[in-house]
Short mmCIF file of C-alpha atoms and ligand atoms in Angstrom, two decimals:
data_model
loop_
_atom_site.label_atom_id
_atom_site.label_comp_id
_atom_site.label_asym_id
_atom_site.label_seq_id
_atom_site.Cartn_x
_atom_site.Cartn_y
_atom_site.Cartn_z
CA MET A 3 -69.96 -12.70 -66.47
CA ASN A 4 -68.94 -15.69 -68.48
CA ARG A 5 -67.29 -14.24 -71.57
CA ARG A 6 -69.27 -16.46 -73.89
CA ASP A 7 -72.53 -15.29 -72.36
CA PHE A 8 -71.31 -11.76 -72.82
CA VAL A 9 -70.43 -12.39 -76.42
CA LYS A 10 -73.75 -14.09 -77.04
CA ALA A 11 -75.60 -11.26 -75.39
CA SER A 12 -73.81 -8.43 -76.99
CA THR A 13 -72.08 -8.88 -80.27
CA ALA A 14 -71.75 -8.97 -83.97
CA GLY A 15 -74.71 -7.99 -86.06
CA LEU A 16 -77.77 -6.23 -84.84
CA ALA A 17 -81.05 -8.02 -84.49
CA ALA A 18 -83.39 -5.17 -85.27
CA VAL A 19 -86.16 -5.51 -82.73
CA SER A 20 -87.49 -2.00 -82.87
CA SER A 21 -86.25 1.48 -83.44
CA GLY A 22 -86.63 4.58 -81.37
CA GLY A 23 -85.08 6.60 -78.62
CA ALA A 24 -83.77 5.88 -75.18
CA LEU A 25 -85.37 3.04 -73.30
CA GLN A 26 -86.43 3.78 -69.75
CA ALA A 27 -85.30 1.32 -67.14
CA GLU A 28 -86.92 0.38 -63.86
CA VAL A 29 -87.04 3.43 -61.61
CA HIS A 30 -85.20 3.19 -58.35
CA SER A 31 -86.14 5.64 -55.65
CA GLY A 32 -82.84 5.71 -53.80
CA GLY A 33 -81.88 5.34 -50.20
CA ARG A 34 -78.71 4.51 -48.32
CA PRO A 35 -76.81 2.28 -48.17
CA ALA A 36 -76.84 1.04 -51.77
CA VAL A 37 -74.45 -0.87 -54.01
CA ILE A 38 -74.43 -1.21 -57.81
CA SER A 39 -72.41 -3.50 -60.05
CA SER A 40 -72.23 -4.97 -63.52
CA LYS A 41 -74.43 -8.02 -64.11
CA ASN A 42 -71.67 -10.43 -63.13
CA GLY A 43 -71.48 -8.74 -59.71
CA LEU A 44 -74.55 -10.02 -57.87
CA ARG A 45 -72.32 -11.78 -55.35
CA ALA A 46 -70.21 -8.62 -55.11
CA THR A 47 -73.17 -6.37 -54.27
CA GLY A 48 -74.35 -8.91 -51.71
CA LYS A 49 -70.96 -9.12 -50.04
CA ALA A 50 -70.40 -5.35 -50.12
CA MET A 51 -73.79 -4.68 -48.52
CA GLU A 52 -73.12 -7.26 -45.82
CA MET A 53 -69.85 -5.49 -45.00
CA LEU A 54 -71.41 -2.01 -45.05
CA ARG A 55 -73.97 -3.23 -42.53
CA GLN A 56 -71.10 -4.32 -40.31
CA GLY A 57 -69.65 -0.80 -40.53
CA ALA A 58 -66.94 -1.45 -43.12
CA ASP A 59 -65.47 1.38 -45.16
CA THR A 60 -67.05 1.63 -48.63
CA LEU A 61 -63.82 0.79 -50.44
CA GLU A 62 -63.12 -2.24 -48.24
CA ALA A 63 -66.64 -3.40 -49.02
CA VAL A 64 -66.58 -3.09 -52.80
CA VAL A 65 -63.10 -4.58 -53.13
CA ALA A 66 -64.12 -7.58 -51.01
CA GLY A 67 -67.15 -7.89 -53.28
CA VAL A 68 -65.24 -7.98 -56.56
CA ASN A 69 -62.57 -10.28 -55.08
CA ILE A 70 -65.19 -13.05 -55.21
CA VAL A 71 -65.44 -12.64 -58.98
CA GLU A 72 -61.70 -12.10 -59.51
CA GLU A 73 -60.98 -15.40 -57.77
CA ASP A 74 -63.70 -17.29 -59.63
CA PRO A 75 -62.15 -19.20 -62.56
CA SER A 76 -65.53 -19.48 -64.30
CA ASP A 77 -65.74 -15.73 -64.92
CA GLN A 78 -63.52 -15.36 -67.97
CA SER A 79 -63.65 -11.57 -68.01
CA VAL A 80 -61.92 -10.87 -64.71
CA GLY A 81 -58.90 -12.00 -62.67
CA TYR A 82 -58.12 -15.73 -62.40
CA GLY A 83 -59.46 -17.51 -65.48
CA GLY A 84 -59.65 -14.29 -67.50
CA LEU A 85 -59.04 -14.68 -71.23
CA PRO A 86 -55.42 -13.97 -72.14
CA ASN A 87 -53.72 -11.62 -74.59
CA ASP A 88 -52.65 -12.80 -78.04
CA GLU A 89 -49.55 -14.48 -76.58
CA GLY A 90 -51.64 -16.52 -74.12
CA VAL A 91 -50.73 -14.38 -71.11
CA VAL A 92 -53.44 -13.04 -68.79
CA GLN A 93 -52.87 -9.32 -68.24
CA LEU A 94 -55.14 -7.59 -65.74
CA ASP A 95 -56.23 -3.98 -65.23
CA ALA A 96 -57.93 -2.55 -62.12
CA SER A 97 -58.63 0.72 -60.36
CA VAL A 98 -60.13 1.91 -57.09
CA MET A 99 -61.33 5.26 -55.81
CA HIS A 100 -62.09 6.15 -52.22
CA GLY A 101 -64.52 9.04 -51.90
CA PRO A 102 -63.79 10.35 -48.39
CA THR A 103 -60.07 10.87 -49.15
CA HIS A 104 -60.44 11.36 -52.91
CA GLY A 105 -57.85 8.59 -53.06
CA ALA A 106 -57.13 6.63 -56.21
CA GLY A 107 -54.95 3.68 -57.15
CA SER A 108 -54.64 1.48 -60.19
CA VAL A 109 -52.62 -1.19 -61.95
CA ALA A 110 -52.42 -2.01 -65.64
CA ALA A 111 -51.12 -5.00 -67.59
CA LEU A 112 -50.44 -6.81 -64.32
CA GLU A 113 -49.55 -10.50 -64.71
CA GLY A 114 -49.65 -13.35 -62.22
CA ILE A 115 -51.81 -11.86 -59.45
CA LYS A 116 -55.40 -13.05 -59.04
CA THR A 117 -56.77 -9.95 -57.35
CA PRO A 118 -55.55 -6.78 -59.10
CA SER A 119 -58.16 -4.71 -57.26
CA LYS A 120 -56.34 -5.40 -53.98
CA VAL A 121 -53.06 -4.32 -55.55
CA ALA A 122 -54.69 -1.14 -56.88
CA LYS A 123 -55.96 -0.39 -53.36
CA LEU A 124 -52.45 -0.80 -52.00
CA VAL A 125 -51.05 1.51 -54.68
CA MET A 126 -53.47 4.08 -53.28
CA GLU A 127 -52.67 3.35 -49.64
CA ARG A 128 -48.96 2.57 -49.69
CA THR A 129 -47.46 4.76 -52.42
CA ASP A 130 -47.51 8.37 -53.49
CA HIS A 131 -48.55 7.26 -56.97
CA VAL A 132 -51.80 6.45 -58.68
CA LEU A 133 -50.92 4.02 -61.49
CA LEU A 134 -48.35 1.21 -61.69
CA VAL A 135 -47.99 -0.89 -64.83
CA GLY A 136 -46.58 -4.22 -66.01
CA GLU A 137 -43.42 -5.46 -64.37
CA GLY A 138 -43.35 -2.58 -61.91
CA ALA A 139 -46.87 -3.38 -60.78
CA LEU A 140 -45.93 -7.05 -60.32
CA LYS A 141 -42.80 -6.19 -58.32
CA PHE A 142 -44.90 -3.92 -56.12
CA ALA A 143 -47.47 -6.67 -55.58
CA LEU A 144 -44.76 -9.17 -54.64
CA ALA A 145 -43.28 -6.62 -52.22
CA MET A 146 -46.75 -6.32 -50.66
CA GLY A 147 -46.79 -10.08 -50.06
CA PHE A 148 -48.90 -11.29 -52.99
CA ARG A 149 -48.13 -14.68 -54.51
CA GLU A 150 -47.44 -14.98 -58.22
CA GLU A 151 -49.60 -17.64 -59.88
CA ASN A 152 -50.48 -18.90 -63.33
CA LEU A 153 -53.82 -17.23 -64.06
CA LEU A 154 -54.53 -19.15 -67.26
CA THR A 155 -57.09 -21.86 -66.58
CA ASP A 156 -57.38 -24.84 -68.91
CA GLU A 157 -60.69 -23.54 -70.23
CA SER A 158 -59.27 -20.12 -71.06
CA ARG A 159 -56.15 -21.71 -72.55
CA GLU A 160 -58.29 -23.92 -74.80
CA MET A 161 -60.26 -20.88 -75.97
CA TRP A 162 -57.04 -19.05 -76.68
CA LEU A 163 -55.68 -22.04 -78.64
CA LYS A 164 -58.88 -22.16 -80.67
CA TRP A 165 -58.51 -18.49 -81.40
CA LYS A 166 -54.90 -19.10 -82.43
CA ARG A 167 -55.94 -21.90 -84.75
CA GLU A 168 -58.58 -19.71 -86.34
CA LEU A 169 -56.32 -16.70 -86.40
CA SER A 170 -56.55 -14.40 -89.36
CA PRO A 171 -58.67 -11.29 -89.09
CA GLU A 172 -59.37 -12.00 -85.41
CA ASP A 173 -56.62 -9.92 -83.95
CA ASP A 174 -56.14 -6.24 -83.22
CA TRP A 175 -54.16 -5.46 -86.33
CA ILE A 176 -56.45 -3.68 -88.71
CA ASP A 177 -55.50 -2.99 -92.29
CA PRO A 178 -55.84 0.80 -92.74
CA SER A 179 -57.80 0.22 -95.94
CA ASP A 180 -60.47 -1.56 -93.89
CA ARG A 181 -61.30 1.76 -92.26
CA LEU A 182 -62.67 3.03 -95.56
CA PRO A 183 -66.40 2.36 -95.79
CA ARG A 184 -66.35 1.28 -99.42
CA SER A 185 -63.73 -1.40 -98.73
CA VAL A 186 -65.60 -3.07 -95.88
CA THR A 187 -67.58 -6.02 -97.08
CA ALA A 188 -70.34 -7.55 -95.00
CA GLN A 189 -68.06 -10.47 -94.19
CA GLU A 190 -65.23 -8.20 -93.06
CA LYS A 191 -67.69 -6.27 -90.93
CA ARG A 192 -68.76 -9.44 -89.19
CA GLN A 193 -65.12 -10.26 -88.57
CA PHE A 194 -64.49 -6.83 -87.08
CA GLN A 195 -67.54 -7.08 -84.90
CA LYS A 196 -66.35 -10.43 -83.64
CA VAL A 197 -63.05 -8.84 -82.69
CA LEU A 198 -64.78 -5.99 -80.96
CA SER A 199 -67.13 -8.18 -79.03
CA THR A 200 -65.00 -9.97 -76.50
CA TYR A 201 -65.02 -7.52 -73.63
CA GLY A 202 -65.93 -8.19 -70.00
CA THR A 203 -65.27 -6.60 -66.62
CA ILE A 204 -66.70 -6.05 -63.16
CA ASN A 205 -67.39 -2.61 -61.73
CA CYS A 206 -68.87 -2.11 -58.25
CA ASN A 207 -69.77 1.17 -56.52
CA ALA A 208 -71.23 1.75 -53.06
CA VAL A 209 -72.67 4.54 -50.94
CA ASP A 210 -72.96 3.92 -47.21
CA GLU A 211 -75.43 5.22 -44.64
CA ASN A 212 -73.38 8.39 -44.12
CA GLY A 213 -73.19 9.15 -47.83
CA ASP A 214 -69.56 8.11 -48.28
CA ILE A 215 -68.84 6.62 -51.67
CA SER A 216 -66.23 4.32 -53.26
CA GLY A 217 -65.81 2.29 -56.42
CA VAL A 218 -63.69 -0.38 -58.09
CA THR A 219 -63.32 -1.67 -61.63
CA THR A 220 -61.34 -4.82 -62.45
CA THR A 221 -60.88 -6.79 -65.66
CA SER A 222 -58.80 -9.02 -67.89
CA GLY A 223 -59.74 -6.55 -70.60
CA LEU A 224 -60.19 -7.28 -74.26
CA SER A 225 -59.47 -10.91 -75.01
CA TYR A 226 -56.53 -11.76 -77.27
CA LYS A 227 -55.44 -8.14 -77.10
CA ILE A 228 -52.07 -6.90 -78.26
CA PRO A 229 -49.74 -7.47 -75.26
CA GLY A 230 -49.52 -4.27 -73.29
CA ARG A 231 -52.91 -3.00 -74.41
CA VAL A 232 -54.51 -1.12 -71.53
CA GLY A 233 -58.25 -0.48 -71.47
CA ASP A 234 -60.34 2.05 -69.62
CA SER A 235 -60.68 0.08 -66.37
CA PRO A 236 -57.45 1.27 -64.69
CA ILE A 237 -57.74 4.81 -65.99
CA ILE A 238 -59.25 7.14 -63.42
CA GLY A 239 -62.02 9.12 -65.08
CA ALA A 240 -62.56 6.59 -67.86
CA GLY A 241 -63.43 3.18 -66.35
CA LEU A 242 -64.12 4.58 -62.87
CA TYR A 243 -64.69 7.87 -61.14
CA VAL A 244 -65.83 8.80 -57.64
CA ASP A 245 -66.59 12.19 -56.14
CA ASN A 246 -67.70 11.95 -52.55
CA GLU A 247 -69.94 15.03 -52.89
CA VAL A 248 -71.74 13.70 -55.95
CA GLY A 249 -71.53 9.98 -56.69
CA ALA A 250 -69.67 7.30 -58.59
CA CYS A 251 -69.65 5.75 -62.02
CA GLY A 252 -67.85 2.82 -63.59
CA SER A 253 -68.03 1.11 -66.93
CA THR A 254 -67.88 -2.13 -68.86
CA GLY A 255 -67.69 -2.60 -72.59
CA ARG A 256 -65.48 -1.13 -75.26
CA GLY A 257 -62.80 0.63 -73.25
CA GLU A 258 -61.36 2.46 -76.22
CA ALA A 259 -64.59 4.48 -76.46
CA ASN A 260 -64.37 5.49 -72.80
CA LEU A 261 -60.70 6.35 -72.98
CA LYS A 262 -61.43 8.93 -75.64
CA SER A 263 -64.25 10.52 -73.63
CA CYS A 264 -63.29 10.31 -69.93
CA ALA A 265 -66.74 8.83 -69.72
CA SER A 266 -67.10 7.95 -66.02
CA PHE A 267 -65.85 11.40 -65.04
CA MET A 268 -68.40 12.95 -67.39
CA VAL A 269 -71.26 10.91 -65.89
CA VAL A 270 -70.33 12.11 -62.40
CA GLU A 271 -70.06 15.71 -63.61
CA PHE A 272 -73.53 15.50 -65.19
CA MET A 273 -74.86 14.17 -61.87
CA ARG A 274 -73.21 17.16 -60.17
CA GLN A 275 -75.27 19.39 -62.46
CA GLY A 276 -78.43 17.73 -61.17
CA LEU A 277 -79.06 14.93 -63.64
CA SER A 278 -80.20 11.60 -62.25
CA PRO A 279 -77.81 8.64 -62.65
CA GLU A 280 -79.91 7.40 -65.57
CA GLU A 281 -80.09 10.77 -67.31
CA ALA A 282 -76.37 11.39 -66.81
CA GLY A 283 -75.43 7.96 -68.18
CA LEU A 284 -77.65 8.30 -71.22
CA ARG A 285 -76.31 11.79 -71.92
CA VAL A 286 -72.77 10.43 -72.00
CA LEU A 287 -73.71 7.46 -74.16
CA LYS A 288 -75.27 9.91 -76.61
CA ARG A 289 -72.05 11.94 -76.63
CA ILE A 290 -70.00 8.81 -77.30
CA ALA A 291 -72.35 7.80 -80.11
CA GLU A 292 -71.92 11.25 -81.66
CA ASN A 293 -68.15 11.01 -81.34
CA THR A 294 -68.00 7.58 -82.95
CA VAL A 295 -67.35 8.33 -86.60
CA GLU A 296 -64.96 5.65 -87.81
CA PRO A 297 -66.88 3.56 -90.35
CA TYR A 298 -65.70 0.22 -89.00
CA LEU A 299 -67.27 1.07 -85.64
CA LEU A 300 -70.69 1.92 -87.07
CA ASP A 301 -73.69 -0.14 -88.07
CA GLU A 302 -75.69 0.48 -91.22
CA LYS A 303 -77.65 3.23 -89.45
CA GLY A 304 -74.50 5.01 -88.29
CA ARG A 305 -74.76 3.84 -84.66
CA PRO A 306 -71.84 2.40 -82.65
CA ASN A 307 -71.62 -1.34 -83.30
CA PHE A 308 -70.15 -2.13 -79.87
CA GLY A 309 -71.43 -2.61 -76.35
CA LEU A 310 -70.89 -0.08 -73.56
CA LEU A 311 -72.50 0.25 -70.13
CA PHE A 312 -72.27 2.61 -67.16
CA TYR A 313 -73.16 1.88 -63.54
CA ALA A 314 -73.91 5.14 -61.75
CA ILE A 315 -74.91 5.91 -58.18
CA ASN A 316 -75.40 9.25 -56.48
CA LYS A 317 -74.96 10.40 -52.91
CA LYS A 318 -78.64 9.81 -52.15
CA GLY A 319 -78.27 6.17 -53.12
CA GLU A 320 -80.19 6.49 -56.40
CA PHE A 321 -78.65 4.25 -59.02
CA ALA A 322 -78.98 3.20 -62.64
CA GLY A 323 -77.30 0.94 -65.14
CA VAL A 324 -77.35 2.38 -68.66
CA SER A 325 -76.35 0.68 -71.88
CA LEU A 326 -75.85 1.71 -75.48
CA TRP A 327 -77.95 -1.28 -76.55
CA GLY A 328 -81.08 -2.87 -75.14
CA GLY A 329 -81.63 -6.10 -73.27
CA ARG A 330 -78.86 -5.56 -70.73
CA GLN A 331 -78.98 -5.94 -66.97
CA TYR A 332 -76.98 -4.94 -63.94
CA ALA A 333 -76.82 -5.98 -60.28
CA ALA A 334 -77.75 -3.80 -57.32
CA HIS A 335 -78.50 -4.05 -53.63
CA ASP A 336 -80.85 -1.25 -52.53
CA GLY A 337 -80.47 -2.00 -48.82
CA LYS A 338 -83.37 -4.42 -48.87
CA VAL A 339 -83.05 -6.68 -51.89
CA ASN A 340 -80.09 -7.85 -53.92
CA ARG A 341 -81.12 -8.51 -57.50
CA LEU A 342 -80.68 -7.86 -61.21
CA TYR A 343 -82.31 -4.81 -62.81
CA ASP A 344 -82.95 -3.98 -66.47
CA ALA A 345 -80.62 -1.28 -67.72
CA ALA A 346 -81.87 1.80 -69.54
CA SER A 347 -80.55 2.00 -73.07
CA LEU A 348 -79.88 4.56 -75.75
CA TYR A 349 -81.11 2.21 -78.45
CA ASN A 350 -83.84 -0.35 -77.93
CA GLU A 351 -82.37 -2.98 -80.20
CA VAL A 352 -80.41 -5.87 -78.76
CA LEU A 353 -76.94 -6.57 -80.10
CA ASP A 354 -77.18 -10.19 -81.06
CA ALA A 355 -74.59 -12.73 -82.17
N1 LIG B 17 -63.77 -2.07 -70.55
C1 LIG B 17 -62.87 -3.20 -70.56
C2 LIG B 17 -61.71 -2.90 -71.43
O1 LIG B 17 -61.86 -2.26 -72.44
C3 LIG B 17 -63.47 -4.44 -71.02
C4 LIG B 17 -64.90 -4.69 -70.68
O2 LIG B 17 -65.49 -4.03 -69.88
O3 LIG B 17 -65.52 -5.57 -71.23
O4 LIG B 17 -60.64 -3.40 -71.13
#
C-alpha cells in the first residue's frame, strides 16, 4: 500500500461515524486452496494462487507473491522504495514460516537488499538459526548471492527530507512527561498520532489443496524510526505465525502492540480452540485493546488510537481480515476469485486523518 494512502486511511484523530461493538465482515465459507494478504497484496494473492495451481510449495508461492510488492518502488511500506529510518536509511524486516516443516526464518534491520523475504527464507533453509539482524543479515545475504543496492527512491528520499525539515515532535523520542494524561494537549496528541500513523507492511498466508500452510510478512517498518528499531514483522509469533495443523496469521499496523502480545501466535491458538479466523482475530484485538493503558496511546474514549490488522486463515481455507478500526480491507484469493474484502473490526469508527 502506498504509505500516504495508508496514512490517509488510518491515522490521527477519529472521525466518529458510529459507536458500538465488533463489525461483522463478509462471510467466507472456506475451501482450498486459498490465499490471504493485506490490502496491498492483491498481486501477491494472485501470483501465489497461480503458483499453487502449478503445484508449488506454499512458502515458495507466498514469497513469490510478496516479492512483487517488495520490488515495486511505488509501495513505500515494503522493500525497495520503503520509507527510511530517521537517518535516511531503509532498514527492512521480514519473516517466513513453512507449515509442513514448522520451519522459520527472519531478518531484521537489513539494509541494501530489495527482497528481505527471500533472505528470511534462506535463513530458514540454509542455517541452523531463525533470526539474523543488521550487518550479519546483510553479510549472509551477500554470501547467498544477493546484490546490495540503494533502496531509497527519490520519492521516499524527498518525503524523508520533508520530515527532516519539519522535524520536532515527529520522531520517536517522547518526553516522559508527555505520557501523563494531564500534560497532553490536543495539539500534542495530534502530533503523537501523526508519529504513530506511518506504518505499512505486506503479509501473505496460503493453504494449498492438501491443507499445507505457509506465511510471510515483510516491511520497511515504521517510517523515520530510530535506527535499529525492529517491529513485529520479523518476530515469529508476533508479526507472523503458522501451525500446519491449525492455520496461519500475520499482521500489519502498530508492531509495538503485537510485540507485547505475541498476537499472531495467539490468533492461531484461538483457532486451535475452535474459533473461526474472524472470531480469533477479534478476540486478540480485544485483548490488545484491554492491554493498551498508556494515555498517549488512547483516544478520548480510552480506545487504542492506532491501527492494527490481522490476516488469518485456517486449515479448511476459511479466512478473515480483522482490524481494530472500521473501513479497512484486505486481499484474498478463494480459489475462484481474487479480490478485496471488507475486514471485520472491533470498533466501527474509521480512523481518519
Ligand atoms: N507492523 C509493522 C511494524 O511495526 C509496520 C506495519 O505493519 O505497518 O514494523
